[in-house]
Amino acid sequence: MASFEIDTIVQSLSEIRKEWRASQKRSREPGGREFPSRDALAEVMDALKGALFPMRLGPTDLRHESEDFYVGHTLDTALHTLLAQARLEIRYQHRHQAITETEVEQRAVETITGLANSLPHIRSMLDSDVLAAYRGDPAAQTVDEVLLCYPGVLAMIYHRIAHELYTRDLPLLARIAAEMAHSQTGIDIHPGATIGPSFFIDHGTGVVIGETAVIGERVRIYQAVTLGAKSFPTDNEGSLQKGLPRHPIVEDDVVIYAGATILGRVTLGKGCVIGGNVWLTEDVPAGCVVTQARSQDTPRTNCTSSSGI
């Protein structure tokens, strides 16, 4: 029978944790957990999905006459759980600064109250996304099929909630939520990305949308599209400068086909079409059609850009 040196391993792991905490200037927290919980946030996100779409993503035995009761009870539980996670993140953010528990509580309550009040707007935005998917895909038979089956819609449910957390200065919770969607759908949307209504990701696997990307209304993209950064500026010490605008701006009514890669703070003008597998690092005028082989003029504009730029 195998015999493991458990005590020695435990002691070694303890020493490594101490070294890590010392290097990060992080003292041991005697009061318990100091980070938000992925498991707790997963429960919150599942509950919020059900509250937003109770008869489609809620419990299987839910009846219409109980819909409002279910939504109210689910929201009350989910928001209080989220409030506890917000407290943890706020304490974590200020771990090197003096902050009172009163200040933590006030900020946490204000933040989660703001998120709660934004849920009707989030639902309206998601309705526009579902309709965009239904109208944009000839294979879609019903809007219910879109909501229940399309990975792009699931990714947007997560993103629109995560974006609210991000803009309300809870970036760690936002990023955890975004990575849950990434693991489930293969669609990687940073919670900082700003995305307008009626957004449709068709198929979706391999889509990457960076933190500072700005996407307008009625935009449609396909699998393996990247809206990424071309370069990463550094400071005088060689460290990456964070938070700078470095991802594309996509204006209204743009279509980006599978495999296209658009890098840097470039602008894709209103109504332009980017063909499959195109590599772009410069602006594209409104109404332009860009393909691998060439750029084509359209009736709406004179297009002088080309693929491979």
PDB file of C-alpha atoms in Angstrom:
ATOM      1  CA  MET A   1       0.000   0.000   0.000  1.00  0.00           C
ATOM      2  CA  ALA A   2       1.377   3.407  -0.963  1.00  0.00           C
ATOM      3  CA  SER A   3       2.521   5.771   1.743  1.00  0.00           C
ATOM      4  CA  PHE A   4       2.671   9.492   0.950  1.00  0.00           C
ATOM      5  CA  GLU A   5       4.663  12.110   2.846  1.00  0.00           C
ATOM      6  CA  ILE A   6       1.542  14.203   3.413  1.00  0.00           C
ATOM      7  CA  ASP A   7       2.894  16.235   6.356  1.00  0.00           C
ATOM      8  CA  THR A   8       6.026  17.181   4.429  1.00  0.00           C
ATOM      9  CA  ILE A   9       4.024  18.184   1.346  1.00  0.00           C
ATOM     10  CA  VAL A  10       1.591  20.247   3.436  1.00  0.00           C
ATOM     11  CA  GLN A  11       4.500  22.052   5.102  1.00  0.00           C
ATOM     12  CA  SER A  12       6.180  22.754   1.775  1.00  0.00           C
ATOM     13  CA  LEU A  13       2.960  24.113   0.262  1.00  0.00           C
ATOM     14  CA  SER A  14       2.496  26.301   3.328  1.00  0.00           C
ATOM     15  CA  GLU A  15       5.974  27.791   2.883  1.00  0.00           C
ATOM     16  CA  ILE A  16       5.347  28.460  -0.807  1.00  0.00           C
ATOM     17  CA  ARG A  17       2.057  30.225   0.005  1.00  0.00           C
ATOM     18  CA  LYS A  18       3.828  32.387   2.581  1.00  0.00           C
ATOM     19  CA  GLU A  19       6.492  33.356   0.051  1.00  0.00           C
ATOM     20  CA  TRP A  20       3.847  34.220  -2.540  1.00  0.00           C
ATOM     21  CA  ARG A  21       1.820  36.320  -0.102  1.00  0.00           C
ATOM     22  CA  ALA A  22       4.933  38.154   1.032  1.00  0.00           C
ATOM     23  CA  SER A  23       5.945  38.897  -2.577  1.00  0.00           C
ATOM     24  CA  GLN A  24       2.460  40.243  -3.272  1.00  0.00           C
ATOM     25  CA  LYS A  25       2.431  42.250  -0.013  1.00  0.00           C
ATOM     26  CA  ARG A  26      -0.620  40.312   1.029  1.00  0.00           C
ATOM     27  CA  SER A  27      -1.113  39.438   4.652  1.00  0.00           C
ATOM     28  CA  ARG A  28      -3.025  36.346   5.712  1.00  0.00           C
ATOM     29  CA  GLU A  29      -6.689  37.067   6.227  1.00  0.00           C
ATOM     30  CA  PRO A  30      -7.772  35.669   9.600  1.00  0.00           C
ATOM     31  CA  GLY A  31     -11.444  36.315   8.874  1.00  0.00           C
ATOM     32  CA  GLY A  32     -11.767  33.804   6.057  1.00  0.00           C
ATOM     33  CA  ARG A  33     -11.908  33.979   2.246  1.00  0.00           C
ATOM     34  CA  GLU A  34     -10.441  37.116   0.673  1.00  0.00           C
ATOM     35  CA  PHE A  35     -11.368  36.504  -2.982  1.00  0.00           C
ATOM     36  CA  PRO A  36     -14.709  36.164  -4.750  1.00  0.00           C
ATOM     37  CA  SER A  37     -15.873  32.589  -5.324  1.00  0.00           C
ATOM     38  CA  ARG A  38     -16.285  31.203  -8.848  1.00  0.00           C
ATOM     39  CA  ASP A  39     -18.856  28.707  -7.554  1.00  0.00           C
ATOM     40  CA  ALA A  40     -20.920  31.441  -5.905  1.00  0.00           C
ATOM     41  CA  LEU A  41     -20.798  33.589  -9.034  1.00  0.00           C
ATOM     42  CA  ALA A  42     -21.801  30.615 -11.208  1.00  0.00           C
ATOM     43  CA  GLU A  43     -24.924  30.234  -9.076  1.00  0.00           C
ATOM     44  CA  VAL A  44     -25.626  33.953  -9.400  1.00  0.00           C
ATOM     45  CA  MET A  45     -25.280  33.915 -13.188  1.00  0.00           C
ATOM     46  CA  ASP A  46     -27.566  30.887 -13.524  1.00  0.00           C
ATOM     47  CA  ALA A  47     -30.128  32.599 -11.318  1.00  0.00           C
ATOM     48  CA  LEU A  48     -29.940  35.862 -13.263  1.00  0.00           C
ATOM     49  CA  LYS A  49     -30.383  34.003 -16.556  1.00  0.00           C
ATOM     50  CA  GLY A  50     -33.525  32.442 -15.113  1.00  0.00           C
ATOM     51  CA  ALA A  51     -34.799  35.771 -13.788  1.00  0.00           C
ATOM     52  CA  LEU A  52     -34.253  37.451 -17.156  1.00  0.00           C
ATOM     53  CA  PHE A  53     -35.918  34.649 -19.155  1.00  0.00           C
ATOM     54  CA  PRO A  54     -37.983  32.700 -16.613  1.00  0.00           C
ATOM     55  CA  MET A  55     -40.125  30.630 -18.975  1.00  0.00           C
ATOM     56  CA  ARG A  56     -37.161  29.633 -21.165  1.00  0.00           C
ATOM     57  CA  LEU A  57     -34.117  29.521 -18.883  1.00  0.00           C
ATOM     58  CA  GLY A  58     -35.865  29.136 -15.518  1.00  0.00           C
ATOM     59  CA  PRO A  59     -36.968  25.916 -13.798  1.00  0.00           C
ATOM     60  CA  THR A  60     -38.668  23.290 -15.948  1.00  0.00           C
ATOM     61  CA  ASP A  61     -41.802  23.172 -13.776  1.00  0.00           C
ATOM     62  CA  LEU A  62     -42.399  26.939 -13.710  1.00  0.00           C
ATOM     63  CA  ARG A  63     -45.927  28.042 -14.609  1.00  0.00           C
ATOM     64  CA  HIS A  64     -46.985  31.454 -15.934  1.00  0.00           C
ATOM     65  CA  GLU A  65     -49.035  32.239 -12.835  1.00  0.00           C
ATOM     66  CA  SER A  66     -45.905  31.802 -10.680  1.00  0.00           C
ATOM     67  CA  GLU A  67     -43.564  33.694 -12.989  1.00  0.00           C
ATOM     68  CA  ASP A  68     -43.351  36.972 -11.046  1.00  0.00           C
ATOM     69  CA  PHE A  69     -43.022  35.165  -7.708  1.00  0.00           C
ATOM     70  CA  TYR A  70     -40.157  33.080  -9.081  1.00  0.00           C
ATOM     71  CA  VAL A  71     -38.401  36.130 -10.533  1.00  0.00           C
ATOM     72  CA  GLY A  72     -38.728  38.080  -7.289  1.00  0.00           C
ATOM     73  CA  HIS A  73     -37.498  35.245  -5.084  1.00  0.00           C
ATOM     74  CA  THR A  74     -34.647  34.373  -7.454  1.00  0.00           C
ATOM     75  CA  LEU A  75     -33.488  37.971  -7.738  1.00  0.00           C
ATOM     76  CA  ASP A  76     -33.569  38.473  -3.978  1.00  0.00           C
ATOM     77  CA  THR A  77     -31.369  35.425  -3.404  1.00  0.00           C
ATOM     78  CA  ALA A  78     -29.003  36.095  -6.325  1.00  0.00           C
ATOM     79  CA  LEU A  79     -28.484  39.776  -5.544  1.00  0.00           C
ATOM     80  CA  HIS A  80     -27.718  39.113  -1.879  1.00  0.00           C
ATOM     81  CA  THR A  81     -25.197  36.448  -2.913  1.00  0.00           C
ATOM     82  CA  LEU A  82     -23.691  38.879  -5.410  1.00  0.00           C
ATOM     83  CA  LEU A  83     -23.559  41.551  -2.722  1.00  0.00           C
ATOM     84  CA  ALA A  84     -21.416  39.265  -0.565  1.00  0.00           C
ATOM     85  CA  GLN A  85     -19.069  38.662  -3.505  1.00  0.00           C
ATOM     86  CA  ALA A  86     -18.885  42.408  -4.179  1.00  0.00           C
ATOM     87  CA  ARG A  87     -17.785  43.001  -0.588  1.00  0.00           C
ATOM     88  CA  LEU A  88     -14.952  40.519  -1.082  1.00  0.00           C
ATOM     89  CA  GLU A  89     -13.764  42.181  -4.283  1.00  0.00           C
ATOM     90  CA  ILE A  90     -13.915  45.675  -2.798  1.00  0.00           C
ATOM     91  CA  ARG A  91     -11.878  44.572   0.201  1.00  0.00           C
ATOM     92  CA  TYR A  92      -9.438  42.904  -2.181  1.00  0.00           C
ATOM     93  CA  GLN A  93      -9.129  46.063  -4.296  1.00  0.00           C
ATOM     94  CA  HIS A  94      -8.240  48.089  -1.189  1.00  0.00           C
ATOM     95  CA  ARG A  95      -6.045  45.496   0.472  1.00  0.00           C
ATOM     96  CA  HIS A  96      -3.090  47.926   0.500  1.00  0.00           C
ATOM     97  CA  GLN A  97      -5.197  50.895   1.601  1.00  0.00           C
ATOM     98  CA  ALA A  98      -7.209  51.881   4.632  1.00  0.00           C
ATOM     99  CA  ILE A  99     -10.920  51.285   4.108  1.00  0.00           C
ATOM    100  CA  THR A 100     -13.574  50.837   6.751  1.00  0.00           C
ATOM    101  CA  GLU A 101     -16.242  48.162   6.730  1.00  0.00           C
ATOM    102  CA  THR A 102     -18.820  50.946   6.523  1.00  0.00           C
ATOM    103  CA  GLU A 103     -17.229  52.190   3.306  1.00  0.00           C
ATOM    104  CA  VAL A 104     -17.046  48.650   1.907  1.00  0.00           C
ATOM    105  CA  GLU A 105     -20.720  48.078   2.660  1.00  0.00           C
ATOM    106  CA  GLN A 106     -21.830  51.404   1.229  1.00  0.00           C
ATOM    107  CA  ARG A 107     -19.968  50.891  -2.017  1.00  0.00           C
ATOM    108  CA  ALA A 108     -21.088  47.261  -2.364  1.00  0.00           C
ATOM    109  CA  VAL A 109     -24.749  48.141  -1.805  1.00  0.00           C
ATOM    110  CA  GLU A 110     -24.602  51.051  -4.262  1.00  0.00           C
ATOM    111  CA  THR A 111     -22.938  48.885  -6.912  1.00  0.00           C
ATOM    112  CA  ILE A 112     -25.275  45.908  -6.702  1.00  0.00           C
ATOM    113  CA  THR A 113     -28.328  48.167  -6.438  1.00  0.00           C
ATOM    114  CA  GLY A 114     -27.214  49.826  -9.660  1.00  0.00           C
ATOM    115  CA  LEU A 115     -26.805  46.438 -11.336  1.00  0.00           C
ATOM    116  CA  ALA A 116     -30.239  45.338 -10.128  1.00  0.00           C
ATOM    117  CA  ASN A 117     -31.848  48.479 -11.521  1.00  0.00           C
ATOM    118  CA  SER A 118     -30.135  47.885 -14.876  1.00  0.00           C
ATOM    119  CA  LEU A 119     -31.669  44.424 -15.373  1.00  0.00           C
ATOM    120  CA  PRO A 120     -34.736  45.656 -17.330  1.00  0.00           C
ATOM    121  CA  HIS A 121     -32.386  47.457 -19.734  1.00  0.00           C
ATOM    122  CA  ILE A 122     -30.228  44.329 -20.021  1.00  0.00           C
ATOM    123  CA  ARG A 123     -33.327  42.280 -20.854  1.00  0.00           C
ATOM    124  CA  SER A 124     -34.299  44.767 -23.584  1.00  0.00           C
ATOM    125  CA  MET A 125     -30.805  44.646 -25.081  1.00  0.00           C
ATOM    126  CA  LEU A 126     -30.853  40.846 -25.037  1.00  0.00           C
ATOM    127  CA  ASP A 127     -34.258  40.820 -26.736  1.00  0.00           C
ATOM    128  CA  SER A 128     -32.693  42.831 -29.561  1.00  0.00           C
ATOM    129  CA  ASP A 129     -29.813  40.344 -29.764  1.00  0.00           C
ATOM    130  CA  VAL A 130     -32.219  37.392 -29.965  1.00  0.00           C
ATOM    131  CA  LEU A 131     -34.213  39.086 -32.728  1.00  0.00           C
ATOM    132  CA  ALA A 132     -31.021  39.928 -34.623  1.00  0.00           C
ATOM    133  CA  ALA A 133     -30.002  36.267 -34.521  1.00  0.00           C
ATOM    134  CA  TYR A 134     -33.444  35.086 -35.629  1.00  0.00           C
ATOM    135  CA  ARG A 135     -33.652  37.572 -38.494  1.00  0.00           C
ATOM    136  CA  GLY A 136     -30.035  37.067 -39.530  1.00  0.00           C
ATOM    137  CA  ASP A 137     -29.978  33.276 -39.709  1.00  0.00           C
ATOM    138  CA  PRO A 138     -32.223  31.515 -42.248  1.00  0.00           C
ATOM    139  CA  ALA A 139     -31.744  28.272 -40.280  1.00  0.00           C
ATOM    140  CA  ALA A 140     -33.449  29.726 -37.189  1.00  0.00           C
ATOM    141  CA  GLN A 141     -37.040  28.483 -36.969  1.00  0.00           C
ATOM    142  CA  THR A 142     -38.177  30.458 -33.894  1.00  0.00           C
ATOM    143  CA  VAL A 143     -36.867  33.019 -31.439  1.00  0.00           C
ATOM    144  CA  ASP A 144     -37.178  30.349 -28.741  1.00  0.00           C
ATOM    145  CA  GLU A 145     -34.747  28.141 -30.651  1.00  0.00           C
ATOM    146  CA  VAL A 146     -32.305  31.057 -30.809  1.00  0.00           C
ATOM    147  CA  LEU A 147     -32.509  31.716 -27.074  1.00  0.00           C
ATOM    148  CA  LEU A 148     -32.216  28.071 -26.088  1.00  0.00           C
ATOM    149  CA  CYS A 149     -29.618  26.883 -28.580  1.00  0.00           C
ATOM    150  CA  TYR A 150     -27.387  29.635 -29.946  1.00  0.00           C
ATOM    151  CA  PRO A 151     -23.997  30.016 -28.215  1.00  0.00           C
ATOM    152  CA  GLY A 152     -23.736  33.627 -29.360  1.00  0.00           C
ATOM    153  CA  VAL A 153     -26.880  34.519 -27.444  1.00  0.00           C
ATOM    154  CA  LEU A 154     -25.657  32.724 -24.314  1.00  0.00           C
ATOM    155  CA  ALA A 155     -22.359  34.593 -24.570  1.00  0.00           C
ATOM    156  CA  MET A 156     -24.223  37.891 -24.807  1.00  0.00           C
ATOM    157  CA  ILE A 157     -26.365  37.114 -21.738  1.00  0.00           C
ATOM    158  CA  TYR A 158     -23.156  36.698 -19.784  1.00  0.00           C
ATOM    159  CA  HIS A 159     -21.496  39.676 -21.431  1.00  0.00           C
ATOM    160  CA  ARG A 160     -24.267  42.187 -20.817  1.00  0.00           C
ATOM    161  CA  ILE A 161     -24.284  41.290 -17.106  1.00  0.00           C
ATOM    162  CA  ALA A 162     -20.480  41.169 -16.920  1.00  0.00           C
ATOM    163  CA  HIS A 163     -20.209  44.550 -18.658  1.00  0.00           C
ATOM    164  CA  GLU A 164     -22.408  46.109 -15.981  1.00  0.00           C
ATOM    165  CA  LEU A 165     -20.146  44.673 -13.288  1.00  0.00           C
ATOM    166  CA  TYR A 166     -17.093  45.970 -15.161  1.00  0.00           C
ATOM    167  CA  THR A 167     -18.426  49.495 -15.605  1.00  0.00           C
ATOM    168  CA  ARG A 168     -19.423  49.558 -11.927  1.00  0.00           C
ATOM    169  CA  ASP A 169     -15.799  48.873 -10.931  1.00  0.00           C
ATOM    170  CA  LEU A 170     -16.037  45.176 -10.117  1.00  0.00           C
ATOM    171  CA  PRO A 171     -13.626  43.953 -12.812  1.00  0.00           C
ATOM    172  CA  LEU A 172     -12.687  40.674 -11.130  1.00  0.00           C
ATOM    173  CA  LEU A 173     -16.301  39.514 -10.819  1.00  0.00           C
ATOM    174  CA  ALA A 174     -16.879  40.694 -14.379  1.00  0.00           C
ATOM    175  CA  ARG A 175     -13.911  38.745 -15.694  1.00  0.00           C
ATOM    176  CA  ILE A 176     -14.952  35.574 -13.863  1.00  0.00           C
ATOM    177  CA  ALA A 177     -18.416  35.821 -15.439  1.00  0.00           C
ATOM    178  CA  ALA A 178     -16.900  36.420 -18.889  1.00  0.00           C
ATOM    179  CA  GLU A 179     -14.642  33.384 -18.574  1.00  0.00           C
ATOM    180  CA  MET A 180     -17.640  31.227 -17.651  1.00  0.00           C
ATOM    181  CA  ALA A 181     -19.195  32.155 -20.976  1.00  0.00           C
ATOM    182  CA  HIS A 182     -15.878  31.567 -22.727  1.00  0.00           C
ATOM    183  CA  SER A 183     -15.595  28.042 -21.329  1.00  0.00           C
ATOM    184  CA  GLN A 184     -19.188  27.206 -22.282  1.00  0.00           C
ATOM    185  CA  THR A 185     -19.294  28.707 -25.774  1.00  0.00           C
ATOM    186  CA  GLY A 186     -15.749  29.186 -27.068  1.00  0.00           C
ATOM    187  CA  ILE A 187     -16.547  32.900 -27.429  1.00  0.00           C
ATOM    188  CA  ASP A 188     -14.096  35.190 -25.620  1.00  0.00           C
ATOM    189  CA  ILE A 189     -15.544  38.653 -24.963  1.00  0.00           C
ATOM    190  CA  HIS A 190     -13.722  40.862 -22.493  1.00  0.00           C
ATOM    191  CA  PRO A 191     -16.276  42.437 -20.122  1.00  0.00           C
ATOM    192  CA  GLY A 192     -14.911  45.886 -20.908  1.00  0.00           C
ATOM    193  CA  ALA A 193     -16.018  45.704 -24.557  1.00  0.00           C
ATOM    194  CA  THR A 194     -18.893  48.061 -25.389  1.00  0.00           C
ATOM    195  CA  ILE A 195     -21.492  46.385 -27.614  1.00  0.00           C
ATOM    196  CA  GLY A 196     -24.636  48.020 -28.967  1.00  0.00           C
ATOM    197  CA  PRO A 197     -28.064  46.431 -29.457  1.00  0.00           C
ATOM    198  CA  SER A 198     -29.020  43.820 -32.069  1.00  0.00           C
ATOM    199  CA  PHE A 199     -25.611  42.131 -31.979  1.00  0.00           C
ATOM    200  CA  PHE A 200     -25.403  38.690 -33.601  1.00  0.00           C
ATOM    201  CA  ILE A 201     -22.529  36.214 -33.362  1.00  0.00           C
ATOM    202  CA  ASP A 202     -23.236  33.348 -35.780  1.00  0.00           C
ATOM    203  CA  HIS A 203     -21.686  29.962 -34.884  1.00  0.00           C
ATOM    204  CA  GLY A 204     -19.282  31.758 -32.577  1.00  0.00           C
ATOM    205  CA  THR A 205     -16.438  29.347 -31.820  1.00  0.00           C
ATOM    206  CA  GLY A 206     -13.116  31.166 -31.651  1.00  0.00           C
ATOM    207  CA  VAL A 207     -14.496  34.716 -31.589  1.00  0.00           C
ATOM    208  CA  VAL A 208     -12.287  37.109 -29.595  1.00  0.00           C
ATOM    209  CA  ILE A 209     -13.361  40.658 -28.690  1.00  0.00           C
ATOM    210  CA  GLY A 210     -10.895  42.781 -26.725  1.00  0.00           C
ATOM    211  CA  GLU A 211     -11.376  45.023 -23.719  1.00  0.00           C
ATOM    212  CA  THR A 212     -11.534  48.411 -25.444  1.00  0.00           C
ATOM    213  CA  ALA A 213     -13.475  47.327 -28.535  1.00  0.00           C
ATOM    214  CA  VAL A 214     -16.517  49.473 -29.338  1.00  0.00           C
ATOM    215  CA  ILE A 215     -19.264  47.875 -31.437  1.00  0.00           C
ATOM    216  CA  GLY A 216     -22.270  49.757 -32.769  1.00  0.00           C
ATOM    217  CA  GLU A 217     -25.797  48.650 -33.580  1.00  0.00           C
ATOM    218  CA  ARG A 218     -26.913  45.749 -35.790  1.00  0.00           C
ATOM    219  CA  VAL A 219     -23.429  44.303 -36.194  1.00  0.00           C
ATOM    220  CA  ARG A 220     -23.047  40.667 -37.300  1.00  0.00           C
ATOM    221  CA  ILE A 221     -19.882  38.612 -36.952  1.00  0.00           C
ATOM    222  CA  TYR A 222     -19.042  34.985 -37.643  1.00  0.00           C
ATOM    223  CA  GLN A 223     -16.835  32.322 -36.099  1.00  0.00           C
ATOM    224  CA  ALA A 224     -13.097  32.868 -35.500  1.00  0.00           C
ATOM    225  CA  VAL A 225     -13.284  36.657 -35.861  1.00  0.00           C
ATOM    226  CA  THR A 226     -10.727  38.566 -33.789  1.00  0.00           C
ATOM    227  CA  LEU A 227     -11.110  42.184 -32.720  1.00  0.00           C
ATOM    228  CA  GLY A 228      -7.720  42.465 -31.095  1.00  0.00           C
ATOM    229  CA  ALA A 229      -4.786  44.743 -30.305  1.00  0.00           C
ATOM    230  CA  LYS A 230      -1.942  45.273 -32.761  1.00  0.00           C
ATOM    231  CA  SER A 231       0.700  46.317 -30.250  1.00  0.00           C
ATOM    232  CA  PHE A 232       1.129  46.782 -26.537  1.00  0.00           C
ATOM    233  CA  PRO A 233       2.827  50.055 -25.531  1.00  0.00           C
ATOM    234  CA  THR A 234       5.106  49.944 -22.506  1.00  0.00           C
ATOM    235  CA  ASP A 235       6.150  52.509 -19.934  1.00  0.00           C
ATOM    236  CA  ASN A 236       9.703  53.647 -19.099  1.00  0.00           C
ATOM    237  CA  GLU A 237      10.245  50.493 -17.041  1.00  0.00           C
ATOM    238  CA  GLY A 238       9.100  48.159 -19.812  1.00  0.00           C
ATOM    239  CA  SER A 239       5.782  47.263 -18.208  1.00  0.00           C
ATOM    240  CA  LEU A 240       2.641  47.114 -20.315  1.00  0.00           C
ATOM    241  CA  GLN A 241       0.450  50.206 -20.141  1.00  0.00           C
ATOM    242  CA  LYS A 242      -3.010  48.983 -19.271  1.00  0.00           C
ATOM    243  CA  GLY A 243      -6.389  50.472 -20.136  1.00  0.00           C
ATOM    244  CA  LEU A 244      -5.351  52.351 -23.294  1.00  0.00           C
ATOM    245  CA  PRO A 245      -7.738  52.189 -26.296  1.00  0.00           C
ATOM    246  CA  ARG A 246      -6.167  49.501 -28.468  1.00  0.00           C
ATOM    247  CA  HIS A 247      -9.011  47.517 -30.048  1.00  0.00           C
ATOM    248  CA  PRO A 248     -11.202  48.249 -33.092  1.00  0.00           C
ATOM    249  CA  ILE A 249     -14.231  50.504 -33.354  1.00  0.00           C
ATOM    250  CA  VAL A 250     -16.969  48.809 -35.381  1.00  0.00           C
ATOM    251  CA  GLU A 251     -19.711  51.166 -36.531  1.00  0.00           C
ATOM    252  CA  ASP A 252     -23.375  50.311 -37.183  1.00  0.00           C
ATOM    253  CA  ASP A 253     -24.510  47.654 -39.670  1.00  0.00           C
ATOM    254  CA  VAL A 254     -21.078  46.097 -40.216  1.00  0.00           C
ATOM    255  CA  VAL A 255     -20.716  42.422 -41.196  1.00  0.00           C
ATOM    256  CA  ILE A 256     -17.462  40.556 -40.468  1.00  0.00           C
ATOM    257  CA  TYR A 257     -17.137  37.080 -41.966  1.00  0.00           C
ATOM    258  CA  ALA A 258     -15.393  34.020 -40.562  1.00  0.00           C
ATOM    259  CA  GLY A 259     -11.716  34.139 -39.722  1.00  0.00           C
ATOM    260  CA  ALA A 260     -11.225  37.876 -40.188  1.00  0.00           C
ATOM    261  CA  THR A 261      -8.622  39.496 -37.937  1.00  0.00           C
ATOM    262  CA  ILE A 262      -8.892  43.226 -37.209  1.00  0.00           C
ATOM    263  CA  LEU A 263      -6.134  44.631 -35.028  1.00  0.00           C
ATOM    264  CA  GLY A 264      -5.500  47.961 -33.343  1.00  0.00           C
ATOM    265  CA  ARG A 265      -7.572  51.103 -32.805  1.00  0.00           C
ATOM    266  CA  VAL A 266      -8.942  51.104 -36.325  1.00  0.00           C
ATOM    267  CA  THR A 267     -12.460  52.038 -37.413  1.00  0.00           C
ATOM    268  CA  LEU A 268     -14.699  49.903 -39.596  1.00  0.00           C
ATOM    269  CA  GLY A 269     -17.106  52.397 -41.111  1.00  0.00           C
ATOM    270  CA  LYS A 270     -20.875  52.096 -41.097  1.00  0.00           C
ATOM    271  CA  GLY A 271     -22.226  49.362 -43.329  1.00  0.00           C
ATOM    272  CA  CYS A 272     -18.909  47.939 -44.473  1.00  0.00           C
ATOM    273  CA  VAL A 273     -18.404  44.217 -45.095  1.00  0.00           C
ATOM    274  CA  ILE A 274     -15.199  42.398 -44.151  1.00  0.00           C
ATOM    275  CA  GLY A 275     -14.670  39.125 -45.983  1.00  0.00           C
ATOM    276  CA  GLY A 276     -13.462  35.850 -44.550  1.00  0.00           C
ATOM    277  CA  ASN A 277      -9.843  35.489 -43.393  1.00  0.00           C
ATOM    278  CA  VAL A 278      -9.030  39.135 -44.094  1.00  0.00           C
ATOM    279  CA  TRP A 279      -6.224  40.728 -42.020  1.00  0.00           C
ATOM    280  CA  LEU A 280      -6.777  44.435 -41.312  1.00  0.00           C
ATOM    281  CA  THR A 281      -4.699  46.978 -39.411  1.00  0.00           C
ATOM    282  CA  GLU A 282      -6.045  50.195 -40.987  1.00  0.00           C
ATOM    283  CA  ASP A 283      -9.393  52.008 -41.136  1.00  0.00           C
ATOM    284  CA  VAL A 284     -12.061  50.872 -43.591  1.00  0.00           C
ATOM    285  CA  PRO A 285     -14.392  53.543 -45.041  1.00  0.00           C
ATOM    286  CA  ALA A 286     -18.148  53.344 -44.646  1.00  0.00           C
ATOM    287  CA  GLY A 287     -19.872  51.062 -47.121  1.00  0.00           C
ATOM    288  CA  CYS A 288     -16.656  49.373 -48.237  1.00  0.00           C
ATOM    289  CA  VAL A 289     -16.377  45.676 -49.106  1.00  0.00           C
ATOM    290  CA  VAL A 290     -12.984  44.157 -48.264  1.00  0.00           C
ATOM    291  CA  THR A 291     -11.978  40.688 -49.446  1.00  0.00           C
ATOM    292  CA  GLN A 292      -8.713  38.757 -49.495  1.00  0.00           C
ATOM    293  CA  ALA A 293      -8.105  39.416 -53.148  1.00  0.00           C
ATOM    294  CA  ARG A 294      -9.124  43.054 -53.430  1.00  0.00           C
ATOM    295  CA  SER A 295     -11.340  45.862 -52.196  1.00  0.00           C
ATOM    296  CA  GLN A 296     -14.438  46.578 -54.221  1.00  0.00           C
ATOM    297  CA  ASP A 297     -16.297  49.822 -54.701  1.00  0.00           C
ATOM    298  CA  THR A 298     -19.924  49.793 -53.662  1.00  0.00           C
ATOM    299  CA  PRO A 299     -22.685  52.141 -54.833  1.00  0.00           C
ATOM    300  CA  ARG A 300     -22.470  53.972 -51.516  1.00  0.00           C
ATOM    301  CA  THR A 301     -18.822  54.903 -51.353  1.00  0.00           C
ATOM    302  CA  ASN A 302     -15.439  54.930 -53.000  1.00  0.00           C
ATOM    303  CA  CYS A 303     -13.309  52.327 -51.291  1.00  0.00           C
ATOM    304  CA  THR A 304      -9.552  52.619 -51.531  1.00  0.00           C
ATOM    305  CA  SER A 305      -8.428  50.277 -48.752  1.00  0.00           C
ATOM    306  CA  SER A 306      -7.267  46.751 -49.474  1.00  0.00           C
ATOM    307  CA  SER A 307      -6.780  43.517 -47.622  1.00  0.00           C
ATOM    308  CA  GLY A 308      -3.280  42.797 -46.474  1.00  0.00           C
ATOM    309  CA  ILE A 309      -2.804  46.368 -45.248  1.00  0.00           C
TER     310      ILE A 309
END
